[in-house]
CSV table of C-alpha atoms and ligand atoms in Angstrom, one decimal:
chain,number,residue,atom,x,y,z
A,1222,UNK,CA,-81.5,64.8,-112.5
A,1223,UNK,CA,-78.8,62.9,-114.5
A,1224,UNK,CA,-79.2,59.9,-112.3
A,1225,UNK,CA,-82.9,59.9,-112.7
A,1226,UNK,CA,-82.8,60.0,-116.5
A,1227,UNK,CA,-81.6,56.4,-116.9
A,1228,UNK,CA,-84.0,54.3,-119.0
A,1229,UNK,CA,-86.7,54.3,-116.5
A,1230,UNK,CA,-90.1,55.6,-117.7
A,1231,UNK,CA,-91.2,56.6,-114.2
A,1232,UNK,CA,-88.1,58.6,-113.7
A,1233,UNK,CA,-88.4,60.2,-117.1
A,1234,UNK,CA,-91.9,61.4,-116.5
A,1235,UNK,CA,-90.8,62.7,-113.1
A,1236,UNK,CA,-88.0,64.6,-114.8
A,1237,UNK,CA,-90.2,66.1,-117.5
A,1238,UNK,CA,-92.8,67.2,-114.9
A,1239,UNK,CA,-90.0,68.7,-112.9
A,1240,UNK,CA,-88.9,70.7,-116.0
A,1241,UNK,CA,-92.5,71.7,-116.7
A,1242,UNK,CA,-92.9,72.9,-113.2
A,1243,UNK,CA,-89.6,74.7,-113.3
A,1244,UNK,CA,-90.5,76.2,-116.7
A,1245,UNK,CA,-93.7,77.6,-115.3
A,1246,UNK,CA,-92.0,79.8,-112.8
A,1247,UNK,CA,-88.4,80.8,-112.8
A,1248,UNK,CA,-89.0,84.1,-111.2
A,1249,UNK,CA,-88.0,86.8,-113.7
A,1250,UNK,CA,-91.7,87.7,-114.0
A,1251,UNK,CA,-91.1,89.7,-110.8
A,1252,UNK,CA,-88.7,92.0,-112.6
A,1253,UNK,CA,-91.4,94.6,-113.3
A,1254,UNK,CA,-92.3,94.5,-109.6
A,1255,UNK,CA,-88.6,95.0,-108.7
A,1256,UNK,CA,-88.3,98.0,-111.0
A,1257,UNK,CA,-91.6,99.4,-109.7
A,1258,UNK,CA,-90.5,99.1,-106.0
A,1259,UNK,CA,-87.1,100.7,-106.8
A,1260,UNK,CA,-88.7,103.6,-108.8
A,1261,UNK,CA,-91.3,104.2,-106.1
A,1262,UNK,CA,-88.7,104.3,-103.4
A,1263,UNK,CA,-86.5,106.7,-105.4
A,1264,UNK,CA,-89.4,108.9,-106.4
A,1265,UNK,CA,-90.0,110.7,-109.6
A,1266,UNK,CA,-89.3,114.2,-110.9
A,1267,UNK,CA,-90.7,116.3,-113.7
A,1268,UNK,CA,-89.9,119.8,-114.9
A,1269,UNK,CA,-92.6,121.7,-116.6
A,1270,UNK,CA,-92.1,125.1,-118.2
A,1271,UNK,CA,-95.0,127.5,-118.9
A,1272,UNK,CA,-94.6,130.3,-121.3
A,1273,UNK,CA,-97.0,132.9,-122.7
A,1274,UNK,CA,-97.9,136.5,-122.0
A,1275,UNK,CA,-98.8,137.5,-118.5
A,1276,UNK,CA,-102.5,137.2,-117.7
A,1277,UNK,CA,-103.0,134.2,-120.1
A,1278,UNK,CA,-104.0,132.0,-117.1
A,1279,UNK,CA,-100.7,130.1,-116.7
A,1280,UNK,CA,-100.5,130.0,-113.0
A,1281,UNK,CA,-104.2,129.3,-112.7
A,1282,UNK,CA,-103.9,126.3,-115.0
A,1283,UNK,CA,-100.8,124.9,-113.2
A,1284,UNK,CA,-102.6,125.1,-109.9
A,1285,UNK,CA,-105.7,123.4,-111.5
A,1286,UNK,CA,-103.5,120.7,-113.0
A,1287,UNK,CA,-101.6,119.8,-109.8
A,1288,UNK,CA,-104.2,120.9,-107.2
A,1289,UNK,CA,-101.5,122.9,-105.3
A,1290,UNK,CA,-100.9,126.6,-104.8
A,1291,UNK,CA,-97.5,127.0,-106.5
A,1292,UNK,CA,-97.7,130.8,-106.8
A,1293,UNK,CA,-98.3,131.8,-103.1
A,1294,UNK,CA,-95.5,134.4,-103.1
A,1295,UNK,CA,-96.0,135.8,-106.6
A,1296,UNK,CA,-95.8,139.6,-106.8
A,1297,UNK,CA,-97.7,141.1,-109.7
A,1298,UNK,CA,-96.1,144.0,-111.4
A,1299,UNK,CA,-97.9,147.1,-112.5
A,1300,UNK,CA,-97.7,148.5,-116.1
A,1301,UNK,CA,-94.9,150.9,-115.3
A,1302,UNK,CA,-92.8,148.2,-113.7
A,1303,UNK,CA,-93.4,145.9,-116.6
A,1304,UNK,CA,-92.1,148.4,-119.2
A,1305,UNK,CA,-88.6,147.8,-117.8
A,1306,UNK,CA,-89.0,144.2,-116.9
A,1307,UNK,CA,-86.9,141.7,-118.8
A,1308,UNK,CA,-87.9,138.0,-119.2
A,1309,UNK,CA,-87.2,136.3,-115.9
A,1310,UNK,CA,-87.0,132.6,-115.1
A,1311,UNK,CA,-88.6,131.6,-111.8
A,1312,UNK,CA,-88.6,128.1,-110.5
A,1313,UNK,CA,-91.3,126.7,-108.1
A,1314,UNK,CA,-90.7,123.3,-106.7
A,1315,UNK,CA,-93.1,121.2,-104.8
A,1316,UNK,CA,-93.1,117.6,-103.5
A,1317,UNK,CA,-96.4,116.0,-104.1
A,1318,UNK,CA,-97.4,112.5,-103.0
A,1319,UNK,CA,-100.3,110.4,-104.2
A,1320,UNK,CA,-100.9,106.8,-103.0
A,1321,UNK,CA,-97.3,106.5,-101.7
A,1322,UNK,CA,-95.8,107.7,-105.0
A,1323,UNK,CA,-93.7,110.9,-104.6
A,1324,UNK,CA,-93.3,113.4,-107.4
A,1325,UNK,CA,-90.9,116.3,-107.3
A,1326,UNK,CA,-92.5,118.8,-109.5
A,1327,UNK,CA,-90.7,121.8,-110.8
A,1328,UNK,CA,-92.5,124.6,-112.6
A,1329,UNK,CA,-90.3,126.9,-114.6
A,1330,UNK,CA,-92.2,130.2,-115.1
A,1331,UNK,CA,-91.1,132.8,-117.5
A,1332,UNK,CA,-92.7,136.1,-116.4
A,1333,UNK,CA,-92.2,139.0,-118.7
A,1334,UNK,CA,-92.2,136.9,-121.9
A,1335,UNK,CA,-94.1,138.8,-124.6
A,1336,UNK,CA,-95.0,141.7,-122.3
A,1337,UNK,CA,-92.5,144.3,-123.5
A,1338,UNK,CA,-93.2,147.0,-126.1
A,1339,UNK,CA,-90.4,145.4,-128.3
A,1340,UNK,CA,-90.5,141.6,-128.0
A,1341,UNK,CA,-87.5,141.1,-130.3
A,1342,UNK,CA,-85.6,138.0,-129.2
A,1343,UNK,CA,-87.6,137.8,-125.9
A,1344,UNK,CA,-87.2,134.0,-126.0
A,1345,UNK,CA,-83.4,134.3,-125.6
A,1346,UNK,CA,-83.4,134.0,-121.8
A,1347,UNK,CA,-85.6,131.0,-122.1
A,1348,UNK,CA,-83.5,129.1,-124.6
A,1349,UNK,CA,-80.4,130.1,-122.6
A,1350,UNK,CA,-82.0,128.6,-119.5
A,1351,UNK,CA,-82.8,125.3,-121.3
A,1352,UNK,CA,-79.2,125.1,-122.6
A,1353,UNK,CA,-77.8,125.8,-119.2
A,1354,UNK,CA,-79.7,122.9,-117.7
A,1355,UNK,CA,-78.3,120.6,-120.5
A,1356,UNK,CA,-74.8,122.0,-119.9
A,1357,UNK,CA,-75.0,121.3,-116.2
A,1358,UNK,CA,-76.3,117.7,-116.9
A,1359,UNK,CA,-73.5,117.2,-119.4
A,1360,UNK,CA,-70.9,118.3,-116.9
A,1361,UNK,CA,-72.4,116.1,-114.2
A,1362,UNK,CA,-72.6,113.1,-116.5
A,1363,UNK,CA,-69.1,113.5,-117.6
A,1364,UNK,CA,-67.8,114.0,-114.1
A,1365,UNK,CA,-66.7,111.3,-111.6
A,1366,UNK,CA,-69.8,111.1,-109.4
A,1367,UNK,CA,-72.6,110.2,-111.8
A,1368,UNK,CA,-74.7,108.4,-109.2
A,1369,UNK,CA,-76.4,111.5,-107.7
A,1370,UNK,CA,-77.0,113.7,-110.6
A,1371,UNK,CA,-79.8,116.2,-110.2
A,1372,UNK,CA,-81.8,116.3,-113.4
A,1373,UNK,CA,-83.0,119.9,-114.0
A,1374,UNK,CA,-83.6,119.5,-117.7
A,1375,UNK,CA,-86.9,120.9,-118.9
A,1376,UNK,CA,-89.2,118.0,-119.9
A,1377,UNK,CA,-92.1,119.9,-121.4
A,1378,UNK,CA,-93.1,123.5,-122.3
A,1379,UNK,CA,-96.7,124.5,-122.2
A,1380,UNK,CA,-97.0,127.4,-124.6
A,1381,UNK,CA,-100.1,129.6,-124.1
A,1382,UNK,CA,-101.6,131.0,-127.3
A,1383,UNK,CA,-104.1,133.9,-126.8
A,1384,UNK,CA,-107.7,133.0,-127.8
A,1385,UNK,CA,-108.4,136.4,-129.3
A,1386,UNK,CA,-106.4,136.3,-132.5
A,1387,UNK,CA,-106.8,134.6,-135.9
A,1388,UNK,CA,-104.1,132.0,-135.4
A,1389,UNK,CA,-100.4,132.3,-134.4
A,1390,UNK,CA,-98.8,135.7,-134.0
A,1391,UNK,CA,-95.3,136.3,-135.2
A,1392,UNK,CA,-94.0,136.1,-131.6
A,1393,UNK,CA,-95.6,132.6,-131.2
A,1394,UNK,CA,-94.0,131.4,-134.4
A,1395,UNK,CA,-90.6,132.8,-133.4
A,1396,UNK,CA,-90.8,131.4,-129.9
A,1397,UNK,CA,-91.7,127.9,-130.9
A,1398,UNK,CA,-89.1,127.8,-133.7
A,1399,UNK,CA,-86.4,129.0,-131.2
A,1400,UNK,CA,-87.3,126.2,-128.8
A,1401,UNK,CA,-88.6,123.3,-130.8
A,1402,UNK,CA,-85.3,121.5,-131.0
A,1403,UNK,CA,-84.6,121.9,-127.3
A,1404,UNK,CA,-87.8,121.0,-125.5
A,1405,UNK,CA,-91.1,119.2,-126.0
A,1406,UNK,CA,-93.6,122.0,-126.9
A,1407,UNK,CA,-97.3,121.5,-126.2
A,1408,UNK,CA,-99.3,124.5,-127.6
A,1409,UNK,CA,-102.4,125.4,-125.7
A,1410,UNK,CA,-105.3,127.8,-126.6
A,1411,UNK,CA,-105.6,129.8,-123.3
A,1412,UNK,CA,-108.9,130.9,-121.8
A,1413,UNK,CA,-111.0,128.8,-124.1
A,1414,UNK,CA,-114.2,129.9,-122.4
A,1415,UNK,CA,-113.9,133.1,-124.4
A,1416,UNK,CA,-114.7,131.2,-127.6
A,1417,UNK,CA,-117.7,129.2,-128.9
A,1418,UNK,CA,-117.2,125.6,-129.9
A,1419,UNK,CA,-117.2,126.6,-133.5
A,1420,UNK,CA,-114.6,129.3,-133.0
A,1421,UNK,CA,-112.4,126.9,-131.1
A,1422,UNK,CA,-112.5,124.4,-134.0
A,1423,UNK,CA,-111.6,127.1,-136.5
A,1424,UNK,CA,-108.8,128.4,-134.4
A,1425,UNK,CA,-107.4,124.9,-133.8
A,1426,UNK,CA,-107.5,124.2,-137.6
A,1427,UNK,CA,-105.7,127.4,-138.3
A,1428,UNK,CA,-103.0,126.9,-135.7
A,1429,UNK,CA,-102.4,123.3,-136.9
A,1430,UNK,CA,-102.1,124.6,-140.5
A,1431,UNK,CA,-99.6,127.3,-139.4
A,1432,UNK,CA,-97.6,124.9,-137.3
A,1433,UNK,CA,-97.2,122.8,-140.5
A,1434,UNK,CA,-96.6,125.8,-142.7
A,1435,UNK,CA,-93.8,127.2,-140.6
A,1436,UNK,CA,-92.2,123.9,-139.9
A,1437,UNK,CA,-92.7,124.0,-136.2
A,1438,UNK,CA,-91.9,120.7,-134.5
A,1439,UNK,CA,-94.3,120.5,-131.5
A,1440,UNK,CA,-94.3,117.3,-129.3
A,1441,UNK,CA,-95.5,114.3,-131.3
A,1442,UNK,CA,-97.4,111.7,-129.4
A,1443,UNK,CA,-95.9,108.3,-129.9
A,1444,UNK,CA,-97.6,105.9,-132.3
A,1445,UNK,CA,-100.0,103.5,-130.7
A,1446,UNK,CA,-99.0,99.8,-130.8
A,1447,UNK,CA,-101.0,97.7,-133.1
A,1448,UNK,CA,-101.8,95.2,-130.3
A,1449,UNK,CA,-103.3,97.8,-128.0
A,1450,UNK,CA,-107.0,97.4,-127.3
A,1451,UNK,CA,-109.6,99.3,-129.3
A,1452,UNK,CA,-110.6,101.6,-126.4
A,1453,UNK,CA,-107.0,102.7,-125.9
A,1454,UNK,CA,-106.6,103.2,-129.7
A,1455,UNK,CA,-109.8,105.4,-129.8
A,1456,UNK,CA,-108.5,107.5,-126.8
A,1457,UNK,CA,-105.2,107.9,-128.5
A,1458,UNK,CA,-106.8,109.0,-131.7
A,1459,UNK,CA,-109.0,111.6,-129.9
A,1460,UNK,CA,-106.0,112.9,-128.0
A,1461,UNK,CA,-104.1,113.5,-131.3
A,1462,UNK,CA,-107.0,115.1,-133.0
A,1463,UNK,CA,-107.7,117.6,-130.2
A,1464,UNK,CA,-104.4,119.4,-130.3
A,1465,UNK,CA,-103.7,122.3,-129.6
A,1466,UNK,CA,-105.6,121.7,-126.4
A,1467,UNK,CA,-108.2,124.5,-125.6
A,1468,UNK,CA,-107.9,124.9,-121.9
A,1469,UNK,CA,-109.7,126.7,-119.0
A,1470,UNK,CA,-108.3,127.1,-115.5
A,1471,UNK,CA,-109.9,128.0,-112.2
A,1472,UNK,CA,-108.9,128.0,-108.6
A,1473,UNK,CA,-112.4,128.2,-107.3
A,1474,UNK,CA,-115.0,125.5,-106.6
A,1475,UNK,CA,-118.5,126.2,-107.6
A,1476,UNK,CA,-121.8,124.3,-107.4
A,1477,UNK,CA,-123.0,122.9,-110.7
A,1478,UNK,CA,-125.8,120.3,-111.1
A,1479,UNK,CA,-125.8,119.6,-107.4
A,1480,UNK,CA,-122.1,118.9,-107.3
A,1481,UNK,CA,-119.1,120.9,-106.2
A,1482,UNK,CA,-116.8,121.3,-109.2
A,1483,UNK,CA,-113.8,123.4,-110.2
A,1484,UNK,CA,-115.2,126.1,-112.5
A,1485,UNK,CA,-115.9,129.7,-113.4
A,1486,UNK,CA,-119.1,131.3,-112.4
A,1487,UNK,CA,-120.5,133.8,-114.9
A,1488,UNK,CA,-123.9,135.7,-114.9
A,1489,UNK,CA,-125.0,133.4,-117.8
A,1490,UNK,CA,-123.8,130.1,-116.4
A,1491,UNK,CA,-120.9,128.0,-115.1
A,1492,UNK,CA,-118.0,126.8,-117.1
A,1493,UNK,CA,-116.6,123.6,-115.7
A,1494,UNK,CA,-112.9,123.0,-116.0
A,1495,UNK,CA,-113.2,119.2,-115.9
A,1496,UNK,CA,-116.2,118.9,-118.2
A,1497,UNK,CA,-115.0,117.5,-121.5
A,1498,UNK,CA,-117.7,119.2,-123.4
A,1499,UNK,CA,-116.5,122.6,-122.1
A,1500,UNK,CA,-112.8,122.3,-122.7
A,1501,UNK,CA,-109.8,120.0,-123.2
A,1502,UNK,CA,-108.4,120.4,-119.6
A,1503,UNK,CA,-109.0,116.7,-118.7
A,1504,UNK,CA,-107.4,115.5,-121.9
A,1505,UNK,CA,-104.4,117.7,-121.3
A,1506,UNK,CA,-104.1,116.5,-117.6
A,1507,UNK,CA,-104.5,112.9,-118.6
A,1508,UNK,CA,-101.9,113.2,-121.3
A,1509,UNK,CA,-99.4,115.2,-119.2
A,1510,UNK,CA,-99.7,113.3,-116.0
A,1511,UNK,CA,-101.3,109.9,-116.6
A,1512,UNK,CA,-100.2,108.7,-120.0
A,1513,UNK,CA,-97.3,110.6,-121.5
A,1514,UNK,CA,-95.1,112.0,-118.6
A,1515,UNK,CA,-92.6,109.2,-119.1
A,1516,UNK,CA,-92.5,109.7,-122.8
A,1517,UNK,CA,-91.9,113.4,-122.4
A,1518,UNK,CA,-88.9,112.6,-120.2
A,1519,UNK,CA,-87.7,110.0,-122.7
A,1520,UNK,CA,-87.9,112.3,-125.6
A,1521,UNK,CA,-86.1,115.0,-123.6
A,1522,UNK,CA,-83.3,112.6,-122.8
A,1523,UNK,CA,-83.0,110.6,-126.1
A,1524,UNK,CA,-83.6,113.4,-128.6
A,1525,UNK,CA,-83.2,116.9,-127.2
A,1526,UNK,CA,-80.4,116.2,-124.8
A,1527,UNK,CA,-78.6,113.8,-127.2
A,1528,UNK,CA,-78.6,116.6,-129.9
A,1529,UNK,CA,-77.1,119.0,-127.4
A,1530,UNK,CA,-74.5,116.5,-126.2
A,1531,UNK,CA,-73.5,115.6,-129.7
A,1532,UNK,CA,-73.1,119.2,-130.6
A,1533,UNK,CA,-71.0,119.8,-127.6
A,1534,UNK,CA,-68.7,116.8,-128.3
A,1535,UNK,CA,-68.4,117.9,-131.9
A,1536,UNK,CA,-67.4,121.5,-130.9
A,1537,UNK,CA,-65.0,120.2,-128.4
A,1538,UNK,CA,-63.3,117.8,-130.8
A,1539,UNK,CA,-63.1,120.4,-133.6
A,1540,UNK,CA,-61.7,122.9,-131.2
A,1541,UNK,CA,-59.1,120.4,-130.2
A,1542,UNK,CA,-58.3,119.6,-133.8
A,1543,UNK,CA,-57.8,123.2,-134.5
A,1544,UNK,CA,-55.6,123.7,-131.5
A,1545,UNK,CA,-53.5,120.7,-132.8
A,1546,UNK,CA,-53.9,119.0,-129.4
A,1547,UNK,CA,-55.5,115.9,-130.6
A,1548,UNK,CA,-53.1,113.6,-128.7
A,1549,UNK,CA,-54.2,114.7,-125.3
A,1550,UNK,CA,-57.4,113.4,-123.6
A,1551,UNK,CA,-60.6,115.4,-124.1
A,1552,UNK,CA,-60.8,117.7,-121.0
A,1553,UNK,CA,-64.5,117.2,-120.2
A,1554,UNK,CA,-64.0,118.9,-116.8
A,1555,UNK,CA,-61.5,121.5,-115.8
A,1556,UNK,CA,-59.6,119.3,-113.3
A,1557,UNK,CA,-56.7,120.4,-111.2
A,1558,UNK,CA,-53.7,118.1,-111.3
A,1559,UNK,CA,-55.4,114.7,-110.8
A,1560,UNK,CA,-54.0,111.8,-108.9
A,1561,UNK,CA,-53.3,108.4,-110.4
A,1562,UNK,CA,-56.8,107.0,-109.7
A,1563,UNK,CA,-58.5,110.1,-111.1
A,1564,UNK,CA,-56.2,110.0,-114.1
A,1565,UNK,CA,-57.3,106.4,-114.8
A,1566,UNK,CA,-61.0,107.4,-114.6
A,1567,UNK,CA,-60.5,110.3,-116.9
A,1568,UNK,CA,-58.9,108.0,-119.4
A,1569,UNK,CA,-61.9,105.6,-119.2
A,1570,UNK,CA,-64.3,108.5,-119.8
A,1571,UNK,CA,-62.2,109.8,-122.6
A,1572,UNK,CA,-62.4,106.4,-124.3
A,1573,UNK,CA,-66.1,106.3,-123.7
A,1574,UNK,CA,-66.6,109.7,-125.5
A,1575,UNK,CA,-64.6,108.4,-128.4
A,1576,UNK,CA,-66.8,105.3,-128.6
A,1577,UNK,CA,-69.9,107.5,-128.5
A,1578,UNK,CA,-68.6,109.6,-131.4
A,1579,UNK,CA,-68.0,106.7,-133.6
A,1580,UNK,CA,-71.1,104.7,-132.7
A,1581,UNK,CA,-73.5,107.6,-133.4
A,1582,UNK,CA,-72.1,109.5,-136.4
A,1583,UNK,CA,-75.6,110.6,-137.4
A,1584,UNK,CA,-75.5,113.2,-134.6
A,1585,UNK,CA,-72.4,114.8,-136.1
A,1586,UNK,CA,-73.2,117.4,-138.6
A,1587,UNK,CA,-69.8,118.8,-139.5
A,1588,UNK,CA,-67.1,116.9,-141.2
A,1589,UNK,CA,-64.8,115.0,-139.0
A,1590,UNK,CA,-61.3,116.4,-138.9
A,1591,UNK,CA,-58.7,114.2,-140.7
A,1592,UNK,CA,-55.7,114.6,-138.5
A,1593,UNK,CA,-53.3,111.8,-137.7
A,1594,UNK,CA,-54.9,111.5,-134.2
A,1595,UNK,CA,-58.3,110.8,-135.6
A,1596,UNK,CA,-56.8,108.2,-138.0
A,1597,UNK,CA,-55.1,106.6,-135.1
A,1598,UNK,CA,-58.3,106.5,-133.1
A,1599,UNK,CA,-60.2,105.1,-136.1
B,505,GDP,P1,-100.7,134.4,-115.6
B,505,GDP,O1,-100.2,135.7,-115.5
B,505,GDP,O2,-100.5,133.9,-117.0
B,505,GDP,O3,-100.1,133.4,-114.6
B,505,GDP,O4,-102.3,134.4,-115.5
B,505,GDP,P2,-103.2,134.1,-114.2
B,505,GDP,O5,-103.3,132.7,-113.9
B,505,GDP,O6,-102.7,134.9,-113.0
B,505,GDP,O7,-104.6,134.7,-114.7
B,505,GDP,C1,-104.8,136.0,-115.0
B,505,GDP,C2,-106.3,136.3,-114.9
B,505,GDP,O8,-107.0,135.5,-115.8
B,505,GDP,C3,-106.9,136.0,-113.5
B,505,GDP,O9,-107.9,136.9,-113.2
B,505,GDP,C4,-107.6,134.6,-113.7
B,505,GDP,O10,-108.7,134.4,-112.8
B,505,GDP,C5,-108.0,134.7,-115.1
B,505,GDP,N1,-108.1,133.4,-115.8
B,505,GDP,C6,-107.2,132.3,-115.6
B,505,GDP,N2,-107.6,131.3,-116.3
B,505,GDP,C7,-108.7,131.7,-117.0
B,505,GDP,C8,-109.5,131.0,-118.0
B,505,GDP,O11,-109.3,129.9,-118.3
B,505,GDP,N3,-110.5,131.7,-118.5
B,505,GDP,C9,-110.8,133.0,-118.1
B,505,GDP,N4,-111.8,133.6,-118.7
B,505,GDP,N5,-110.0,133.7,-117.2
B,505,GDP,C10,-109.0,133.0,-116.7
């Protein structure tokens, strides 16, 4: 190229056209394809928790959402058995594939929640479960083999509110407040076919007011970008306006208007699960699976897990400060006499933790200890 750029107009035009050509296609435009290929090969995972009293239609809705029978082996308890039942956590995992894209779906069910005579602190096993998953992830992430971490963090919790009341019950408020800083909560009005459209509207307004009044932080849909097209903006607006979603589930296919549809057959007519004038099932499914699944995972990772991790690091550092052992590396994992190589790695991790602490002070609520070691690190 340098030889060609001598004062020769032909050569100059050749060079510039060469540059134009080169400028047109370098190849980094394939980056999204590369990411796409890699992600598809790796597969996706998503963990969805469902909570609400038994009989609210949780399993029916999950089966309707993913068109799989996730509750084949479920054993229903009678009233006597339920008196002594505590809240259990049951995981159902299924690998589903659609057009070559694999999704490992985990449903975390919480049978027994809200079923006891005394529901005091019945959300505790659920918050403990969510924390345990964060703890496991934190340990794995701080360990030496970070490549194959299995992510069991709960990305979303569908909370079923009964359609029969006049808004939220105390147990609903307590549950959501106990969980809202740990998981993305999406409140649902269960069995919406029990209500007329007018009653649904009233109940939705009431629930929204109470969510505000009690300072409950449910999952917030991300703001729509200003350069999105009008149709997308309209859909986004409708989605935000229709929360809490009023849903209907069904595992049976019935005939309506000459078509086979998923619905519920009553003596007075058919309620169609996927008919948008009957309920918000389609909006919920589109949001959960087609448009916001990735955002739910991002918020879990960037907000809920980050808060957990920051708290952990803070507790660890203040404990170390108290014990006057600030000179030694932070023992992220209980390691038995490490070899030289491991020692080096631990030191690197240790430095990383310190860097995180000082880069993100907003996550640290308590005052930093002012020992000599901290000053030295600073
Ligand atoms: P779960 O205990 O919360 O998992 O509830 P199930 O899914 O087992 O449902 C309990 C009962 O409610 C079953 O008889 C279902 O057929 C029925 N059911 C489920 N979804 C709906 C719904 O949307 N509307 C009505 N009316 N009944 C429903």
